[in-house]
Structure formats: structure tokens, C-alpha cells
PDB file of C-alpha atoms in Angstrom:
ATOM      1  CA  UNK A   1     -10.650  18.593  18.808  1.00 68.00           C
ATOM      2  CA  UNK A   2      -9.028  21.203  16.542  1.00 78.00           C
ATOM      3  CA  UNK A   3     -10.063  19.474  13.313  1.00 76.00           C
ATOM      4  CA  UNK A   4     -13.703  19.216  14.410  1.00 78.00           C
ATOM      5  CA  UNK A   5     -13.742  22.908  15.327  1.00 81.00           C
ATOM      6  CA  UNK A   6     -12.335  23.995  11.943  1.00 80.00           C
ATOM      7  CA  UNK A   7     -14.516  21.809   9.713  1.00 78.00           C
ATOM      8  CA  UNK A   8     -17.771  22.546  11.534  1.00 81.00           C
ATOM      9  CA  UNK A   9     -17.604  26.263  10.659  1.00 83.00           C
ATOM     10  CA  UNK A  10     -18.379  25.915   6.955  1.00 82.00           C
ATOM     11  CA  UNK A  11     -18.232  23.722   3.879  1.00 84.00           C
ATOM     12  CA  UNK A  12     -14.817  22.187   3.288  1.00 84.00           C
ATOM     13  CA  UNK A  13     -13.046  20.253   0.552  1.00 84.00           C
ATOM     14  CA  UNK A  14     -10.507  17.738   1.866  1.00 85.00           C
ATOM     15  CA  UNK A  15      -8.326  15.243  -0.016  1.00 84.00           C
ATOM     16  CA  UNK A  16      -6.790  12.392   1.979  1.00 86.00           C
ATOM     17  CA  UNK A  17      -4.297  10.382  -0.059  1.00 84.00           C
ATOM     18  CA  UNK A  18      -3.265   6.787   0.665  1.00 84.00           C
ATOM     19  CA  UNK A  19      -5.334   6.229   3.818  1.00 87.00           C
ATOM     20  CA  UNK A  20      -4.492   2.748   5.077  1.00 87.00           C
ATOM     21  CA  UNK A  21      -6.909   1.904   7.896  1.00 88.00           C
ATOM     22  CA  UNK A  22      -9.990   2.906   9.896  1.00 86.00           C
ATOM     23  CA  UNK A  23      -8.005   4.348  12.819  1.00 89.00           C
ATOM     24  CA  UNK A  24      -6.129   6.673  10.494  1.00 89.00           C
ATOM     25  CA  UNK A  25      -9.383   7.772   8.861  1.00 86.00           C
ATOM     26  CA  UNK A  26     -11.093   8.331  12.224  1.00 84.00           C
ATOM     27  CA  UNK A  27      -8.190  10.470  13.419  1.00 84.00           C
ATOM     28  CA  UNK A  28      -8.346  12.620  10.286  1.00 82.00           C
ATOM     29  CA  UNK A  29     -12.075  13.068   9.664  1.00 81.00           C
ATOM     30  CA  UNK A  30     -13.871  11.857  12.763  1.00 79.00           C
ATOM     31  CA  UNK A  31     -17.644  11.673  12.310  1.00 79.00           C
ATOM     32  CA  UNK A  32     -19.741  12.663   9.281  1.00 78.00           C
ATOM     33  CA  UNK A  33     -21.768  14.944  11.553  1.00 81.00           C
ATOM     34  CA  UNK A  34     -18.743  17.228  12.009  1.00 83.00           C
ATOM     35  CA  UNK A  35     -19.099  18.491   8.439  1.00 84.00           C
ATOM     36  CA  UNK A  36     -21.468  21.126   7.128  1.00 85.00           C
ATOM     37  CA  UNK A  37     -23.688  20.470   4.096  1.00 84.00           C
ATOM     38  CA  UNK A  38     -21.761  20.870   0.861  1.00 84.00           C
ATOM     39  CA  UNK A  39     -18.506  19.551   2.315  1.00 84.00           C
ATOM     40  CA  UNK A  40     -16.587  17.040   0.197  1.00 85.00           C
ATOM     41  CA  UNK A  41     -13.937  14.570   1.313  1.00 85.00           C
ATOM     42  CA  UNK A  42     -11.989  12.558  -1.245  1.00 84.00           C
ATOM     43  CA  UNK A  43     -10.121   9.545   0.099  1.00 85.00           C
ATOM     44  CA  UNK A  44      -7.664   7.427  -1.861  1.00 84.00           C
ATOM     45  CA  UNK A  45      -6.802   3.981  -0.555  1.00 83.00           C
ATOM     46  CA  UNK A  46      -5.691   0.587  -1.801  1.00 80.00           C
ATOM     47  CA  UNK A  47      -8.067  -1.175   0.621  1.00 81.00           C
ATOM     48  CA  UNK A  48     -11.558   0.297   0.862  1.00 81.00           C
ATOM     49  CA  UNK A  49     -12.967  -2.338   3.242  1.00 82.00           C
ATOM     50  CA  UNK A  50     -12.914   0.092   6.184  1.00 81.00           C
ATOM     51  CA  UNK A  51     -14.730   2.904   4.355  1.00 79.00           C
ATOM     52  CA  UNK A  52     -18.284   1.548   4.258  1.00 69.00           C
ATOM     53  CA  UNK A  53     -19.577   3.335   7.347  1.00 64.00           C
ATOM     54  CA  UNK A  54     -18.223   6.714   6.257  1.00 62.00           C
ATOM     55  CA  UNK A  55     -18.671   6.565   2.513  1.00 68.00           C
ATOM     56  CA  UNK A  56     -21.387   8.283   0.529  1.00 73.00           C
ATOM     57  CA  UNK A  57     -20.168   7.449  -3.000  1.00 80.00           C
ATOM     58  CA  UNK A  58     -17.435   5.135  -4.209  1.00 79.00           C
ATOM     59  CA  UNK A  59     -15.422   5.592  -7.380  1.00 78.00           C
ATOM     60  CA  UNK A  60     -12.981   2.955  -8.598  1.00 76.00           C
ATOM     61  CA  UNK A  61     -10.636   4.082 -11.359  1.00 74.00           C
ATOM     62  CA  UNK A  62     -10.711   2.060 -14.542  1.00 81.00           C
ATOM     63  CA  UNK A  63      -7.673   0.185 -15.701  1.00 86.00           C
ATOM     64  CA  UNK A  64      -5.995   1.800 -18.686  1.00 95.00           C
ATOM     65  CA  UNK A  65      -5.966  -0.002 -22.012  1.00 95.00           C
ATOM     66  CA  UNK A  66      -2.584  -1.083 -23.420  1.00 95.00           C
ATOM     67  CA  UNK A  67      -2.031   2.076 -25.466  1.00 97.00           C
ATOM     68  CA  UNK A  68      -2.972   4.456 -22.629  1.00 97.00           C
ATOM     69  CA  UNK A  69      -0.866   2.454 -20.176  1.00 97.00           C
ATOM     70  CA  UNK A  70       2.184   2.598 -22.440  1.00 98.00           C
ATOM     71  CA  UNK A  71       1.776   6.353 -22.906  1.00 98.00           C
ATOM     72  CA  UNK A  72       1.487   7.015 -19.165  1.00 97.00           C
ATOM     73  CA  UNK A  73       4.432   4.761 -18.351  1.00 97.00           C
ATOM     74  CA  UNK A  74       6.586   6.376 -21.055  1.00 98.00           C
ATOM     75  CA  UNK A  75       5.703   9.867 -19.883  1.00 98.00           C
ATOM     76  CA  UNK A  76       7.141   9.028 -16.460  1.00 98.00           C
ATOM     77  CA  UNK A  77      10.061   6.936 -17.721  1.00 98.00           C
ATOM     78  CA  UNK A  78      11.187   9.067 -20.681  1.00 98.00           C
ATOM     79  CA  UNK A  79       9.353  12.376 -20.424  1.00 97.00           C
ATOM     80  CA  UNK A  80       7.460  11.673 -23.646  1.00 97.00           C
ATOM     81  CA  UNK A  81       4.504   9.557 -24.725  1.00 97.00           C
ATOM     82  CA  UNK A  82       6.421   6.824 -26.580  1.00 97.00           C
ATOM     83  CA  UNK A  83       9.544   4.854 -25.755  1.00 98.00           C
ATOM     84  CA  UNK A  84      12.774   5.082 -27.706  1.00 97.00           C
ATOM     85  CA  UNK A  85      12.869   2.209 -30.187  1.00 97.00           C
ATOM     86  CA  UNK A  86      15.535   0.341 -28.209  1.00 97.00           C
ATOM     87  CA  UNK A  87      13.325   0.413 -25.079  1.00 98.00           C
ATOM     88  CA  UNK A  88      10.061  -0.626 -26.745  1.00 98.00           C
ATOM     89  CA  UNK A  89      10.186  -4.301 -25.683  1.00 97.00           C
ATOM     90  CA  UNK A  90      11.248  -3.424 -22.129  1.00 98.00           C
ATOM     91  CA  UNK A  91       8.548  -0.756 -21.875  1.00 98.00           C
ATOM     92  CA  UNK A  92       5.874  -3.254 -22.934  1.00 97.00           C
ATOM     93  CA  UNK A  93       7.221  -5.694 -20.317  1.00 96.00           C
ATOM     94  CA  UNK A  94       7.031  -2.995 -17.627  1.00 96.00           C
ATOM     95  CA  UNK A  95       3.491  -2.021 -18.638  1.00 96.00           C
ATOM     96  CA  UNK A  96       2.364  -5.660 -18.461  1.00 93.00           C
ATOM     97  CA  UNK A  97       3.587  -5.855 -14.843  1.00 90.00           C
ATOM     98  CA  UNK A  98       1.329  -2.935 -13.891  1.00 90.00           C
ATOM     99  CA  UNK A  99      -1.961  -4.422 -15.160  1.00 86.00           C
ATOM    100  CA  UNK A 100      -3.213  -1.043 -16.405  1.00 90.00           C
ATOM    101  CA  UNK A 101      -3.117   0.591 -12.961  1.00 88.00           C
ATOM    102  CA  UNK A 102      -2.174   4.272 -13.300  1.00 91.00           C
ATOM    103  CA  UNK A 103      -0.395   4.607  -9.957  1.00 87.00           C
ATOM    104  CA  UNK A 104       1.750   1.528 -10.620  1.00 89.00           C
ATOM    105  CA  UNK A 105       2.587   2.788 -14.133  1.00 94.00           C
ATOM    106  CA  UNK A 106       3.619   6.193 -12.791  1.00 94.00           C
ATOM    107  CA  UNK A 107       5.732   4.735  -9.977  1.00 92.00           C
ATOM    108  CA  UNK A 108       7.492   2.128 -12.104  1.00 94.00           C
ATOM    109  CA  UNK A 109       8.118   4.625 -14.909  1.00 96.00           C
ATOM    110  CA  UNK A 110       9.604   7.112 -12.456  1.00 95.00           C
ATOM    111  CA  UNK A 111      11.704   4.392 -10.828  1.00 95.00           C
ATOM    112  CA  UNK A 112      13.152   3.256 -14.162  1.00 97.00           C
ATOM    113  CA  UNK A 113      13.682   6.794 -15.480  1.00 97.00           C
ATOM    114  CA  UNK A 114      17.125   7.098 -13.905  1.00 95.00           C
ATOM    115  CA  UNK A 115      18.334   3.679 -15.058  1.00 95.00           C
ATOM    116  CA  UNK A 116      20.856   4.366 -17.799  1.00 90.00           C
ATOM    117  CA  UNK A 117      21.086   1.105 -19.714  1.00 96.00           C
ATOM    118  CA  UNK A 118      18.848  -1.522 -21.223  1.00 97.00           C
ATOM    119  CA  UNK A 119      20.650  -4.117 -19.102  1.00 97.00           C
ATOM    120  CA  UNK A 120      19.659  -2.258 -15.914  1.00 96.00           C
ATOM    121  CA  UNK A 121      16.052  -2.133 -17.073  1.00 96.00           C
ATOM    122  CA  UNK A 122      16.078  -5.808 -18.000  1.00 96.00           C
ATOM    123  CA  UNK A 123      17.604  -6.749 -14.647  1.00 95.00           C
ATOM    124  CA  UNK A 124      15.114  -4.661 -12.632  1.00 93.00           C
ATOM    125  CA  UNK A 125      12.075  -5.906 -14.562  1.00 94.00           C
ATOM    126  CA  UNK A 126      13.171  -9.532 -14.229  1.00 92.00           C
ATOM    127  CA  UNK A 127      13.629  -9.068 -10.474  1.00 88.00           C
ATOM    128  CA  UNK A 128      10.129  -7.577 -10.236  1.00 87.00           C
ATOM    129  CA  UNK A 129       8.627 -10.427 -12.240  1.00 85.00           C
ATOM    130  CA  UNK A 130      10.274 -13.014  -9.988  1.00 82.00           C
ATOM    131  CA  UNK A 131       9.235 -11.266  -6.788  1.00 75.00           C
ATOM    132  CA  UNK A 132       5.631 -10.687  -7.864  1.00 66.00           C
ATOM    133  CA  UNK A 133       4.460 -13.826  -9.646  1.00 51.00           C
ATOM    134  CA  UNK A 134       0.815 -13.572 -10.672  1.00 46.00           C
ATOM    135  CA  UNK A 135       0.370 -10.447  -8.567  1.00 47.00           C
ATOM    136  CA  UNK A 136      -0.376  -6.837  -9.290  1.00 50.00           C
ATOM    137  CA  UNK A 137       2.570  -4.542  -8.836  1.00 47.00           C
ATOM    138  CA  UNK A 138       2.040  -2.711  -5.540  1.00 46.00           C
ATOM    139  CA  UNK A 139       4.094   0.448  -5.276  1.00 45.00           C
TER     140      UNK A 139
END
């Protein structure tokens, strides 16, 4: 296995983003014994249930408070840390849909950034609210 050969030669630092299942993880990192002491592997996933056998430490990001969430959303939606006055209500509505989750805030802000009117924003946010009742926005 080419990956096993490369990683067994010395300490490595690997970042695996958005790993979705055990088979995918096994194909990418194989067995812990492949890696030399000092190696670090960072894995991001929405479902960590398949990580237990391979995980040394687990870190779960904290949800952002309302102010931090609004700033992050606005940075991605408007390119600045606060919304224009006319988009304040819509921005707060968008932030509420994301439940303080940074990835959701970034994705929704980026998605709405090219919408050119308040009506477009209102329409998109209402569609999201209807399609995701009582659920966290998964993007």
C-alpha cells in the first residue's frame, strides 16, 4: 500500500476533511500502527460514531454565541463583520437557522452573498425554514 509505505517512514501531519464513514477512513489512514510516534491526524466529520476505534482525542467545536455567529455570517455574506442596516433582520433570521455552528454560518453566508435583493434573501430563508423544521441546517 503506497500510503502505508509513505507514512511509516517518519512523523506525519495529515488533515482529512469531511470524512463520512469507516470505510473511507480505513482507505485513507489504515491502521494506527502504520504511523510513527509524533504523527498527528486531524479528522473532521459530522458523524463521529465510526471514529472510536481509531481516535486518541476528540474535540467538538463550541457553538458560537449570537454576536460571534452574526459576525461570522456577515463576514461571508457581506465581506464585513456587520450587516447593512436593511439586512439586519434577515441576517438575524439566517443566523438563527444555523444554531451557532460555524460551518453552517459560513456556507449560508456564502450562499446568500450573491443574492442581490432583500426579497431574494427573504424567499431563500423562508424556503430553508420550511424545509428544515426544528432541525439544524446541514450544509
